[in-house]
Short mmCIF file of C-alpha atoms and ligand atoms in Angstrom, two decimals:
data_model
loop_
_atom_site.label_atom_id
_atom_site.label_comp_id
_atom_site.label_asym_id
_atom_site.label_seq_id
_atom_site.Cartn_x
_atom_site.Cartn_y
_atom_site.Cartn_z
CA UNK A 19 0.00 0.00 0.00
CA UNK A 20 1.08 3.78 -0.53
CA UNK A 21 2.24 5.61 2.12
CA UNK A 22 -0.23 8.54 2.62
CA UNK A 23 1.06 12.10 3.18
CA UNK A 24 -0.53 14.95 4.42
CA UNK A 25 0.25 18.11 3.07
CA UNK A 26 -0.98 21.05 5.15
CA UNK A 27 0.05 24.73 3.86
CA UNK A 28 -1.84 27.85 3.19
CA UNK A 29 0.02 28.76 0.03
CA UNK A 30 -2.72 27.69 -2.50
CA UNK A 31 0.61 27.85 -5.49
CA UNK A 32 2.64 25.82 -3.13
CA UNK A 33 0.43 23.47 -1.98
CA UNK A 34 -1.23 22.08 -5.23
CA UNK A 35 2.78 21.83 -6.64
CA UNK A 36 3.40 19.73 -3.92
CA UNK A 37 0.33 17.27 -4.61
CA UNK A 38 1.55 16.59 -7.53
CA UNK A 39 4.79 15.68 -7.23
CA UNK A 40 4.40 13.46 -5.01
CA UNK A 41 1.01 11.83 -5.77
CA UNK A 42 2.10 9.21 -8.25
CA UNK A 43 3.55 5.71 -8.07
CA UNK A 44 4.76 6.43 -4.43
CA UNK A 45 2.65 8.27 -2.16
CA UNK A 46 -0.79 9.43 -1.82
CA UNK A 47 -1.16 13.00 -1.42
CA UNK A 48 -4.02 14.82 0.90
CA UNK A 49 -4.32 18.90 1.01
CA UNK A 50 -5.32 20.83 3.78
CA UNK A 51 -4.90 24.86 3.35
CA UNK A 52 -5.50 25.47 7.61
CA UNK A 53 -5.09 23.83 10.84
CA UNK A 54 -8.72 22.70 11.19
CA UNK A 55 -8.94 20.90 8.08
CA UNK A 56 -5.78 19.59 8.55
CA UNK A 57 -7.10 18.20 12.18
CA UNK A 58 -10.14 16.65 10.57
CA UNK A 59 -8.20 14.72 7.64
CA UNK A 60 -5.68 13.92 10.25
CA UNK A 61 -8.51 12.37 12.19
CA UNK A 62 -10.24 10.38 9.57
CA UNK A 63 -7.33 9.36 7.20
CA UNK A 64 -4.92 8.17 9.92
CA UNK A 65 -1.82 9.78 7.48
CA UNK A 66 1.79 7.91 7.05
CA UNK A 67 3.08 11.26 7.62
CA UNK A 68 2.74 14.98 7.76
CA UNK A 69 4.29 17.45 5.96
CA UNK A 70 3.52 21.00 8.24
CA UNK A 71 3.89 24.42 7.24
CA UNK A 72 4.76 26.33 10.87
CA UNK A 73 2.58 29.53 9.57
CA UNK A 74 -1.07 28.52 9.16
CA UNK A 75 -3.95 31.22 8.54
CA UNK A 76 -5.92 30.11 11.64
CA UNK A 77 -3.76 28.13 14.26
CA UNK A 78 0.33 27.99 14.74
CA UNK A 79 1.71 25.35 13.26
CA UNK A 80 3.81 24.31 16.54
CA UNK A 81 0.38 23.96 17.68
CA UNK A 82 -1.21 21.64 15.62
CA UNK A 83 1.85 19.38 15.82
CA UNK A 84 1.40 19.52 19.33
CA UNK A 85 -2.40 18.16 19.11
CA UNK A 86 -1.25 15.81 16.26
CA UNK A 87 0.98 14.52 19.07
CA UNK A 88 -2.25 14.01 21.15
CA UNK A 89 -4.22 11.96 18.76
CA UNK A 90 -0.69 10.34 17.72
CA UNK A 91 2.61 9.88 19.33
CA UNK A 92 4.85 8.14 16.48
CA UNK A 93 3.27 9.52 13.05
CA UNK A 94 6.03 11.57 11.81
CA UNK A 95 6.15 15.27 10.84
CA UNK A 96 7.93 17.36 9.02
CA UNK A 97 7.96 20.86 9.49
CA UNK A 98 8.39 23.57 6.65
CA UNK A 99 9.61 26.84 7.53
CA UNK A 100 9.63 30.08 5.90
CA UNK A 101 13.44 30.98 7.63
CA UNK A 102 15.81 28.87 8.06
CA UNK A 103 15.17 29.79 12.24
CA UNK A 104 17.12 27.48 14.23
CA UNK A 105 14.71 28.67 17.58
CA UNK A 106 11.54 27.41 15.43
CA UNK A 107 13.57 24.87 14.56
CA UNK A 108 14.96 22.94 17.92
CA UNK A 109 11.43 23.62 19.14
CA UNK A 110 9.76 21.81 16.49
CA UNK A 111 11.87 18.91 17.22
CA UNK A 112 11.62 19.31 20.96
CA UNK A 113 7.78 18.76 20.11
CA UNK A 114 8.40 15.52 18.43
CA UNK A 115 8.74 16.88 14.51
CA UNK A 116 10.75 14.48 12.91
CA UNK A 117 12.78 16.96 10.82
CA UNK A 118 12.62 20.10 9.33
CA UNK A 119 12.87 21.79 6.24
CA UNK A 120 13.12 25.25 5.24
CA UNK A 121 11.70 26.87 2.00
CA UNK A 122 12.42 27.73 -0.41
CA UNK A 123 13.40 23.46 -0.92
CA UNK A 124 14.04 21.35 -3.77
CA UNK A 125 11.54 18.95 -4.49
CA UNK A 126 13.68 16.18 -4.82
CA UNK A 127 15.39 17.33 -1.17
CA UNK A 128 12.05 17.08 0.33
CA UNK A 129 11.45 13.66 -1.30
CA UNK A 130 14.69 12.42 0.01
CA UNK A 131 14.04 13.75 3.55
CA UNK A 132 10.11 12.01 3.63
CA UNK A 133 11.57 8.46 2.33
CA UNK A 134 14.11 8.91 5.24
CA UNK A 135 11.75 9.46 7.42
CA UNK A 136 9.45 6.91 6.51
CA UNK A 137 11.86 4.47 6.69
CA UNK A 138 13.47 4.96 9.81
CA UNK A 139 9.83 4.57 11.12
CA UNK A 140 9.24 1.40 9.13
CA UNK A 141 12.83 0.14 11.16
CA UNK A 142 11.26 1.21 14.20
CA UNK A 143 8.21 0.38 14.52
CA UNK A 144 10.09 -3.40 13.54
CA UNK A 145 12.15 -3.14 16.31
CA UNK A 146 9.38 -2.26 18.72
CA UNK A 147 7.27 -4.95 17.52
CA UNK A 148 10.07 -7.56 17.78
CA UNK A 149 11.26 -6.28 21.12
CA UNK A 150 7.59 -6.45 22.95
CA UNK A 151 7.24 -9.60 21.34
CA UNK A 152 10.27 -10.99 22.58
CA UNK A 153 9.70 -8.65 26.42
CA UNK A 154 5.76 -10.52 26.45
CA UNK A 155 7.58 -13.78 25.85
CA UNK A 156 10.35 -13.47 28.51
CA UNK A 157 8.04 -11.99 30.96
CA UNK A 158 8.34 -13.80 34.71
CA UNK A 159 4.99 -14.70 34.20
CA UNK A 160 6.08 -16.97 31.66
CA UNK A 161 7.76 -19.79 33.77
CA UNK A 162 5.12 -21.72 35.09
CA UNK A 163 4.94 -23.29 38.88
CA UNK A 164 3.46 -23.58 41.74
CA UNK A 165 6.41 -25.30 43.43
CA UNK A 166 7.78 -22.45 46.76
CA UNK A 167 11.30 -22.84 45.76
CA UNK A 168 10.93 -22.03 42.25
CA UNK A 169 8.59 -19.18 43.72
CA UNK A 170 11.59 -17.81 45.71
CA UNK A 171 14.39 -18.69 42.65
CA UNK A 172 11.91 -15.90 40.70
CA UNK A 173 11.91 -13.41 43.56
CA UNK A 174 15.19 -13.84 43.28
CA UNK A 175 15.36 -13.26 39.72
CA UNK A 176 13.60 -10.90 39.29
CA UNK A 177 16.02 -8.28 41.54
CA UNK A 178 18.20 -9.72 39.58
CA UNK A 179 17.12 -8.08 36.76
CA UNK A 180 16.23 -4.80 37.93
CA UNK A 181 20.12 -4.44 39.52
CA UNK A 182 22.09 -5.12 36.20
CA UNK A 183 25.54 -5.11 37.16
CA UNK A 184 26.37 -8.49 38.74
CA UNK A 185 27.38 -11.48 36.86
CA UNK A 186 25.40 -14.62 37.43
CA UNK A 187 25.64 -17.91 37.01
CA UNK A 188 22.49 -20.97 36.29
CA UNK A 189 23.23 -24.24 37.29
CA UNK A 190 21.02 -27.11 36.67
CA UNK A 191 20.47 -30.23 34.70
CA UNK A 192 19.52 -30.30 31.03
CA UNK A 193 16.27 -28.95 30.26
CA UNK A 194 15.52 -27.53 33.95
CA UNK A 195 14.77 -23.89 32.08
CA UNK A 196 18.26 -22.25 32.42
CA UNK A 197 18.04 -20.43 29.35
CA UNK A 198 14.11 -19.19 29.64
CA UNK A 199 15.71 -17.50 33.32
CA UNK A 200 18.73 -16.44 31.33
CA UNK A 201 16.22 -14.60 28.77
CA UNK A 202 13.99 -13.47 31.40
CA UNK A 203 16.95 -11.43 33.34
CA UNK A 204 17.98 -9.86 30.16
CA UNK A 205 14.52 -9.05 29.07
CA UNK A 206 12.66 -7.99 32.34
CA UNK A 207 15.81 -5.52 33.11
CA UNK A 208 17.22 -1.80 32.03
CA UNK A 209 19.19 -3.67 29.35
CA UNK A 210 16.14 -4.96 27.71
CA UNK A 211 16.41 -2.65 24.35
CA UNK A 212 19.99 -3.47 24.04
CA UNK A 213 21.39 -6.69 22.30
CA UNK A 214 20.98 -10.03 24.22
CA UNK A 215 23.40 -12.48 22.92
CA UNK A 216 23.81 -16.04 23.52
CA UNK A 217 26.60 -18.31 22.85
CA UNK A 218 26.90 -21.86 23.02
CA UNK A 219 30.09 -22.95 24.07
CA UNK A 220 30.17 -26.18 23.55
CA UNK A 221 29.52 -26.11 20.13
CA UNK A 222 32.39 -24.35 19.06
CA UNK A 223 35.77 -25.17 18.89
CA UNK A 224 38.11 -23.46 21.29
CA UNK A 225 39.94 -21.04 18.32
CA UNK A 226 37.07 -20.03 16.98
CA UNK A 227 34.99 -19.34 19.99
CA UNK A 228 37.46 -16.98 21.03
CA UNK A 229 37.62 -15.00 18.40
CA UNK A 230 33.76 -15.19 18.07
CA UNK A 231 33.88 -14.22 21.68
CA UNK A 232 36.80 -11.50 21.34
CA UNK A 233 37.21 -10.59 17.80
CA UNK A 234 40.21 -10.44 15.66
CA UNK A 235 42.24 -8.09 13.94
CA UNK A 236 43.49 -8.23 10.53
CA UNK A 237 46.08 -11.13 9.90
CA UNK A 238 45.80 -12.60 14.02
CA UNK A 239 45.84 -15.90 12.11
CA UNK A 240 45.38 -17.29 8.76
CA UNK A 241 42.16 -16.78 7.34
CA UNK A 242 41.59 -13.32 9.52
CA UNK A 243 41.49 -11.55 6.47
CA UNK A 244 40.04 -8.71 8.11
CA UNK A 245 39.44 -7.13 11.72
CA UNK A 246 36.11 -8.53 12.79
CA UNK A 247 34.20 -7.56 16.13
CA UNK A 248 33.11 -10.23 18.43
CA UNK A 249 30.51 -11.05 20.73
CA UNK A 250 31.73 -9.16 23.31
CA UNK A 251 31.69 -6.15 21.77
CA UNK A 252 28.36 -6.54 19.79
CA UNK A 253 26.65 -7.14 23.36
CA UNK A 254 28.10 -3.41 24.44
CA UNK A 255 25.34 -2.06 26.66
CA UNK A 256 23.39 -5.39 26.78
CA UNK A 257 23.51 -8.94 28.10
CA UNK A 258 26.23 -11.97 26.90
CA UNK A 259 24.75 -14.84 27.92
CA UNK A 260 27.88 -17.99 27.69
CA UNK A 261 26.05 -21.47 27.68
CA UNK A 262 27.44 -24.50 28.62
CA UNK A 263 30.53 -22.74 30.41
CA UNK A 264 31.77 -25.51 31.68
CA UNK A 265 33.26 -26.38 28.66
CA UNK A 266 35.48 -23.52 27.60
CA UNK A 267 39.51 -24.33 26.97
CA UNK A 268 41.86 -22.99 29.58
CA UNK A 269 42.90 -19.97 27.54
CA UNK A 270 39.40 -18.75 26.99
CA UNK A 271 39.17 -18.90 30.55
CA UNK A 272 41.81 -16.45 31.16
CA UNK A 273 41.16 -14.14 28.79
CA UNK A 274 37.31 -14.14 30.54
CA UNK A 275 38.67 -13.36 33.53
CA UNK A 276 40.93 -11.03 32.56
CA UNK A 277 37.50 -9.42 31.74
CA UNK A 278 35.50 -10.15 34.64
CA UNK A 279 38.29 -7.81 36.49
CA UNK A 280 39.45 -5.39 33.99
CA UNK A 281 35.86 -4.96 32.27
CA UNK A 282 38.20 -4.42 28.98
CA UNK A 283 39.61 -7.15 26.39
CA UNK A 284 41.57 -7.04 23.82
CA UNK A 285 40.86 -8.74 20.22
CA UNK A 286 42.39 -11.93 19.21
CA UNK A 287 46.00 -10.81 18.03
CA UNK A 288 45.31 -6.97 18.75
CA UNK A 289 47.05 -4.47 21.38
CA UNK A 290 44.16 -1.91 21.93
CA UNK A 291 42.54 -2.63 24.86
CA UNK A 292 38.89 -2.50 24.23
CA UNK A 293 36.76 -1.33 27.33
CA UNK A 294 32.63 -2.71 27.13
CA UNK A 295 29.81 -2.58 29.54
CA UNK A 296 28.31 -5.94 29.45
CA UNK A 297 26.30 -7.72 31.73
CA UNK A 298 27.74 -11.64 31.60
CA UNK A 299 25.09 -14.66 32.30
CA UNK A 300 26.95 -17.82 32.36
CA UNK A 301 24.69 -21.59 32.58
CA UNK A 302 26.15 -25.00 33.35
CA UNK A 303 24.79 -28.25 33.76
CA UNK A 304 27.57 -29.66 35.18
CA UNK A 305 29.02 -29.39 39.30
CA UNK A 306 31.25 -26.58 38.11
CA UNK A 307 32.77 -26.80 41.59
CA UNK A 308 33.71 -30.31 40.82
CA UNK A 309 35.10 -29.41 38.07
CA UNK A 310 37.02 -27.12 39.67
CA UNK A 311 38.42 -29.47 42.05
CA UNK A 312 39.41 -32.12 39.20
CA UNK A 313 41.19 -28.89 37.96
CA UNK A 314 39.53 -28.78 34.65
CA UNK A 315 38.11 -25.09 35.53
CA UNK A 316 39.88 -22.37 37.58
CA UNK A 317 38.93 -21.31 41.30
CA UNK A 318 39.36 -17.85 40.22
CA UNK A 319 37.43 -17.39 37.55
CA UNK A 320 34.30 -19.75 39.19
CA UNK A 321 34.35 -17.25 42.00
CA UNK A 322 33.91 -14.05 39.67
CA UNK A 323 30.94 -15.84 37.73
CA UNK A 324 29.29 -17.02 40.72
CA UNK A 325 28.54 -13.36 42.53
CA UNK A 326 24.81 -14.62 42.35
CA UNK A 327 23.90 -18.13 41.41
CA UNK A 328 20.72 -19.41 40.63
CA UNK A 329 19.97 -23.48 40.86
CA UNK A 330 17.25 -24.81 39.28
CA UNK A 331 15.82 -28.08 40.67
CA UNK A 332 15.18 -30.68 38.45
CA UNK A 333 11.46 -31.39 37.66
CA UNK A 334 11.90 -34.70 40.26
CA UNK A 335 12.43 -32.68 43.11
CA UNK A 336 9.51 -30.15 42.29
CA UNK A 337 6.63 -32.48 41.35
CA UNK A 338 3.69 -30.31 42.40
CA UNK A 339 4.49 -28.28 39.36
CA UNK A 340 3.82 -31.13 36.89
CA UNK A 341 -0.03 -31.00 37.08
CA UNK A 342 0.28 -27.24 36.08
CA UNK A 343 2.63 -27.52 33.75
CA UNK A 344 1.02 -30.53 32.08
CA UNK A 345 -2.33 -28.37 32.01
CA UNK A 346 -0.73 -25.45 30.26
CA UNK A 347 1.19 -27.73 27.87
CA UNK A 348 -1.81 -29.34 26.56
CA UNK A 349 -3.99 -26.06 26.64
CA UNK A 350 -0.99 -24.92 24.17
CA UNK A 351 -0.45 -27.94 22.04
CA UNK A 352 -4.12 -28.34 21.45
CA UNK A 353 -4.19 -24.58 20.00
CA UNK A 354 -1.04 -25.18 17.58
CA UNK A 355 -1.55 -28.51 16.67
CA UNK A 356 -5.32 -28.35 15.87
CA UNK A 357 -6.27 -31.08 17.95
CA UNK A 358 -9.14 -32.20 20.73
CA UNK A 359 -7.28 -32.83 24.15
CA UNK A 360 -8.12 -31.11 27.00
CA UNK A 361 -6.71 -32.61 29.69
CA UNK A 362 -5.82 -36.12 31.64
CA UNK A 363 -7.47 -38.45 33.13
CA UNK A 364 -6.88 -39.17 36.99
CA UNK A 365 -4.54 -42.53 36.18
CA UNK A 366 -2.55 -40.56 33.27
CA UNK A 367 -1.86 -37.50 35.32
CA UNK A 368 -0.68 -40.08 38.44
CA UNK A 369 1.32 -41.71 35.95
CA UNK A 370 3.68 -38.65 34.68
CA UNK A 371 3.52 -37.97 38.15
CA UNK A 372 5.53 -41.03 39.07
CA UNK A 373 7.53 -40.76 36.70
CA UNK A 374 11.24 -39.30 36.94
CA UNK A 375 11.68 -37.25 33.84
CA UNK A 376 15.50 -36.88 33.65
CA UNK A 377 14.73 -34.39 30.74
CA UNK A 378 12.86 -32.38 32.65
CA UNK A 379 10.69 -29.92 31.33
CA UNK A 380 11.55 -30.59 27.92
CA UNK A 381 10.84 -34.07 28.14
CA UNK A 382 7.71 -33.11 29.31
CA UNK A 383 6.87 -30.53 26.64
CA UNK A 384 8.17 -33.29 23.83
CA UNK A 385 5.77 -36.14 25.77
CA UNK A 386 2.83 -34.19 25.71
CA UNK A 387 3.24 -32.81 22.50
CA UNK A 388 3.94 -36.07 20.88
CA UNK A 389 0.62 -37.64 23.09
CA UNK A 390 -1.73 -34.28 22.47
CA UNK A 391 -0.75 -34.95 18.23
CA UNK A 392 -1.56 -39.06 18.55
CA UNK A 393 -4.72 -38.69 20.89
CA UNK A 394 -7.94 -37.70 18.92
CA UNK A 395 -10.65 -37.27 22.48
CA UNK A 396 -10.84 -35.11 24.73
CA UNK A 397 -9.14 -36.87 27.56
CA UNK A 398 -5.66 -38.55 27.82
CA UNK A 399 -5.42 -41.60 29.18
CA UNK A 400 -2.64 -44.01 29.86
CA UNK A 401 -3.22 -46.04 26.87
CA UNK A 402 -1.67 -42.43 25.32
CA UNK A 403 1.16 -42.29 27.20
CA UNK A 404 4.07 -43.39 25.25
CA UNK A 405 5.65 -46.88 26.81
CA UNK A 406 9.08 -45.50 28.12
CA UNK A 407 6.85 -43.23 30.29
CA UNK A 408 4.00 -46.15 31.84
CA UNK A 409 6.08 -48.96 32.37
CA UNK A 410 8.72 -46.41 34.43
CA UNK A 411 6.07 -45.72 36.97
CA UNK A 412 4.83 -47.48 39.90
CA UNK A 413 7.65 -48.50 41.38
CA UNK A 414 7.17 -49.90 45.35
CA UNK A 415 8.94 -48.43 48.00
CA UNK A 416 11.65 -50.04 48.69
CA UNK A 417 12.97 -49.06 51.13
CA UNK A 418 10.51 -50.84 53.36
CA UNK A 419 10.29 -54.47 52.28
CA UNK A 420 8.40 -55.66 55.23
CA UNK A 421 5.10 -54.14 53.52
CA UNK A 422 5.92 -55.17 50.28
CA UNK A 423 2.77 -56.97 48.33
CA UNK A 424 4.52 -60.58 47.91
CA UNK A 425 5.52 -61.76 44.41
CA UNK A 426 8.42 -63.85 42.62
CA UNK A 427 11.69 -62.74 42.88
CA UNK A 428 11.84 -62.29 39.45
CA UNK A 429 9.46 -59.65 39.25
CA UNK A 430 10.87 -58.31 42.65
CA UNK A 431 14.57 -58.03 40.95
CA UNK A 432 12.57 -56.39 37.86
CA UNK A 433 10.98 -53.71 39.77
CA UNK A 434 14.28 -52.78 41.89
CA UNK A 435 16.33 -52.47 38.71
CA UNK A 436 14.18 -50.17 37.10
CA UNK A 437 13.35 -47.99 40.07
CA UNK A 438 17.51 -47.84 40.33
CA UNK A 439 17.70 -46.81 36.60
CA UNK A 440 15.18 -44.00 36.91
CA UNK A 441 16.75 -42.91 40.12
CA UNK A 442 20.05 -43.00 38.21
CA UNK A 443 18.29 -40.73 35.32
CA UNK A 444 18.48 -43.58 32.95
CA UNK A 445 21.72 -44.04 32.75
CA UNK A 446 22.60 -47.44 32.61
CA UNK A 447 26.23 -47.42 33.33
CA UNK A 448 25.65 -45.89 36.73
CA UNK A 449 22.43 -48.37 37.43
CA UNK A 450 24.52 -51.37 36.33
CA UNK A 451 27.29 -49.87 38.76
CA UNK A 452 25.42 -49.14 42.09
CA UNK A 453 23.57 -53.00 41.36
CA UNK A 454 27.18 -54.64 40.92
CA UNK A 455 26.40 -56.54 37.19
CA UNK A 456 27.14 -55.56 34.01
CA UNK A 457 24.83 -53.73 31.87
CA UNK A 458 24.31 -56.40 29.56
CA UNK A 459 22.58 -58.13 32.44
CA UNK A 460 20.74 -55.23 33.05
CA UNK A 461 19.42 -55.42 29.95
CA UNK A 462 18.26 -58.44 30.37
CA UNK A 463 16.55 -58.23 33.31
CA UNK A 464 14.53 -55.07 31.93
CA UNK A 465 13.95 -56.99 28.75
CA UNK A 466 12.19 -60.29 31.27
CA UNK A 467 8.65 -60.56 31.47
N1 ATP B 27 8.96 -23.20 34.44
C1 ATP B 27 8.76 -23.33 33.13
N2 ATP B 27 7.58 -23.00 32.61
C2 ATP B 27 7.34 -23.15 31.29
N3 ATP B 27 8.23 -23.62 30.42
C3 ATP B 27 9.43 -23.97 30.87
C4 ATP B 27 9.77 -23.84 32.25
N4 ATP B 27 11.04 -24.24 32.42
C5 ATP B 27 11.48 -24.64 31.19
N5 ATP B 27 10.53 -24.47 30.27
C6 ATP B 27 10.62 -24.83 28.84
O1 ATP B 27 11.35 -26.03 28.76
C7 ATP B 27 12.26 -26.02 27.65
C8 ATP B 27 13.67 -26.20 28.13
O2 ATP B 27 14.11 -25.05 28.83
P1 ATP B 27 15.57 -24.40 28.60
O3 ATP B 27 15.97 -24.49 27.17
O4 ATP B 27 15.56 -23.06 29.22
O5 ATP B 27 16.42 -25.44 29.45
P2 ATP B 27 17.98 -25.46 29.74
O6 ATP B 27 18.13 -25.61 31.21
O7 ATP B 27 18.65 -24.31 29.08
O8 ATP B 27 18.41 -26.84 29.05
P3 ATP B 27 19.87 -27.29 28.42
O9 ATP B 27 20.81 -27.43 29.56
O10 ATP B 27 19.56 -28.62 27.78
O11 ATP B 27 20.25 -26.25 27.45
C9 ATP B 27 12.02 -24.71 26.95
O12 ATP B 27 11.10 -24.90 25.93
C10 ATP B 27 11.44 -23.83 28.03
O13 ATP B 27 10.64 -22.82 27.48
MG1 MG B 28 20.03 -24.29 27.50
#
């Protein structure tokens, strides 16, 4: 669609020159010769932009663009004046004109200065858009629970955010939400319209995350064909967010300390020493305090990234939130997918209850996805519920044998394996360790009837 213009001046010569050169293929072109007609069209014909004379017959221009600015904060203006006035000027764009222009102008000037303005309006109103969308998604309100320690770890969170200076560090196993808190801080925060930038350290290798971290300059090794900016730098003023710490090289350790204390860097084969404000977020889901101790990451630099640390309990140790979240999840899936569930049945719901979901939330968002797409009523029932997740469940307590419900040995050794592998989070090394076989035996045993 063409971008509508209106063109408000008194000068009858001036004003029907102006319609036509820029009604055409571009724009569309509206006339108004005084401030009241110009309110009216401005009223009904919503405009793309405003081209303003400051000298009107009947009101002041500086006026009107102050009641446009009522009825509309972001439609731009552009003000035409008689003198080149530099007073009228500053207070046109004190009152929110875009730009100026004074007359006499070139046509094609004034063309040049609307497209700029339209399109640096077109950029923002982009940005905006993508910036609440990404603010609505981050919001607190977001991460679902009902669970008090997660209650607190948000409390917690969110001062976080508000106080951007301190570096802080996520622990937790895979899928326990690290990066949805890392987002949140970032978003929910004064750095939120500033860049938030994550990198994944584990998935590159150590020379080329740090000079995707730190940049390069010209010929700092072969290939750096020219000085290139990194991370750091491109997060100036906003958030860095390094996942999967744990796994960064010695060197790249360093130089992040370095830093963490010095709050400069310099690039990969450079001398200048570059000075940033960034806010660092670091997530693990490993001990990082073990790993410190088998000397695989330094004492030092653990210290600087842990001023505040946040843990995030697996989805085992918070259980009460699994009825909520599997509520929500289906609520969701049902609207994207196109599909009838509402919600589980009593035996269902007890099932992924029992069950020890060493994916944690994202094994729960894959399950029920996966079981909302295959299940065509309303309610889910275990006869939904893929295999892997019903035949984990239900296992007795062991702990006290003396109440056990008697049955064969073999089923007894059955049920005690698997309740060891879930409580090992599936990992059947470790199970086949604690229980003293080998995990071929293991196998076997699972595999029995
Ligand atoms: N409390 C929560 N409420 C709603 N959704 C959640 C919650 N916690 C996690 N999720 C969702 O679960 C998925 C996994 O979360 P996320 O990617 O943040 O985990 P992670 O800890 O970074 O995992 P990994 O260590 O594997 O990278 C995401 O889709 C996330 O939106
Ligand atoms: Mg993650």
């Amino acid at each position: 669609m063409k971008p509508t213009i209106l063109i408000v001046d008194d000068e009858k010569l001036l004003l029907s020159s102006l319609e036509r050169a820029l009604s055409g293929n571009e724009y569309h072109a509206l006339t108004a010769k005084n401030g009241k007609g110009a309110l009216a069209f401005f009223e009904k014909n919503n405009p793309d932009l405003v081209l303003l004379d400051v000298k009107l017959p009947d009101i002041d221009g500086m006026q009107l663009l102050r009641k446009i600015r009522e009825i509309d904060l972001h439609c731009p203006v552009i003000m035409m004046t008689a003198y080149s006035g530099i007073r009228g000027a500053v207070e046109a764009i004190k009152l929110g004109a875009y730009d100026y222009i004074a007359k006499p102008f070139d046509i094609e000037e004034l063309k040049f200065a609307i497209a700029r303005c339209l399109e640096s309006q077109r950029a923002m109103v982009e940005v905006n858009e993508i910036k609440s969308k990404k603010k609505e998604r981050y919001s607190f309100e977001k991460i679902l629970t009902r669970n008090s320690d997660m209650k607190e770890i948000i409390r917690l969170a969110k001062r976080i955010a508000v106080n951007d200076k301190s570096t802080v560090l996520i622990s937790g196993e895979s899928g326990t939400g690290k990066e949805l808190f890392a987002n949140a801080i970032h978003y929910n925060g004064p750095r939120l319209n500033d860049p938030f930038i994550t990198v994944n350290c584990a998935a590159l290798s150590e020379g080329v995350l740090e000079s995707e971290l730190f940049g390069h300059e010209k010929g700092a090794f072969t290939g750096a064909i020219k000085q290139k900016k990194g991370f750091f730098e491109l997060a100036d003023k906003g958030t860095l967010f390094l996942d999967e710490i744990g796994e960064i090289s010695h060197k790249t350790q360093v130089r992040l300390l370095r830093f963490l204390e010095e709050r400069n860097f310099q690039r990969v084969g450079g001398t200048e020493d570059i000075d940033v404000d960034v806010r660092i977020i670091t997530a693990t889901n490993k001990d990082l305090l073990e790993e410190v101790s088998k000397g695989n990451f330094r004492e030092d630099l653990y210290y600087r990234l842990n001023v505040i640390s946040i843990h995030l309990p697996p989805l085992c140790e918070r259980k009460d939130d699994i009825p909520l979240l599997v509520e929500r999840l289906i609520a969701n899936y049902r609207i994207t997918l196109n599909k009838t569930a509402r919600r589980c049945d009593d035996e269902a719901l007890r099932i992924l209850l029992d069950y020890d979901w060493p994916g944690n939330i994202r094994e729960l968002r894959n399950i029920i996805e996966r079981t909302v797409l295959l299940s065509d009523d309303e309610i889910i029932t275990p006869s939904d519920l893929p295999l892997e997740i019903v035949n984990n469940h239900g296992r007795p307590e062991t702990a006290n044998i003396h109440n056990l419900d008697p049955m064969s040995l073999d089923t007894l050794i059955k049920l005690y394996v698997e309740n060891i592998l879930s409580r090992s989070k599936n990992n059947k090394s470790k199970a086949a360790s604690i229980l003293g076989i080998t995990r071929q035996r293991l196998r076997r045993i699972l595999r029995s009837q």
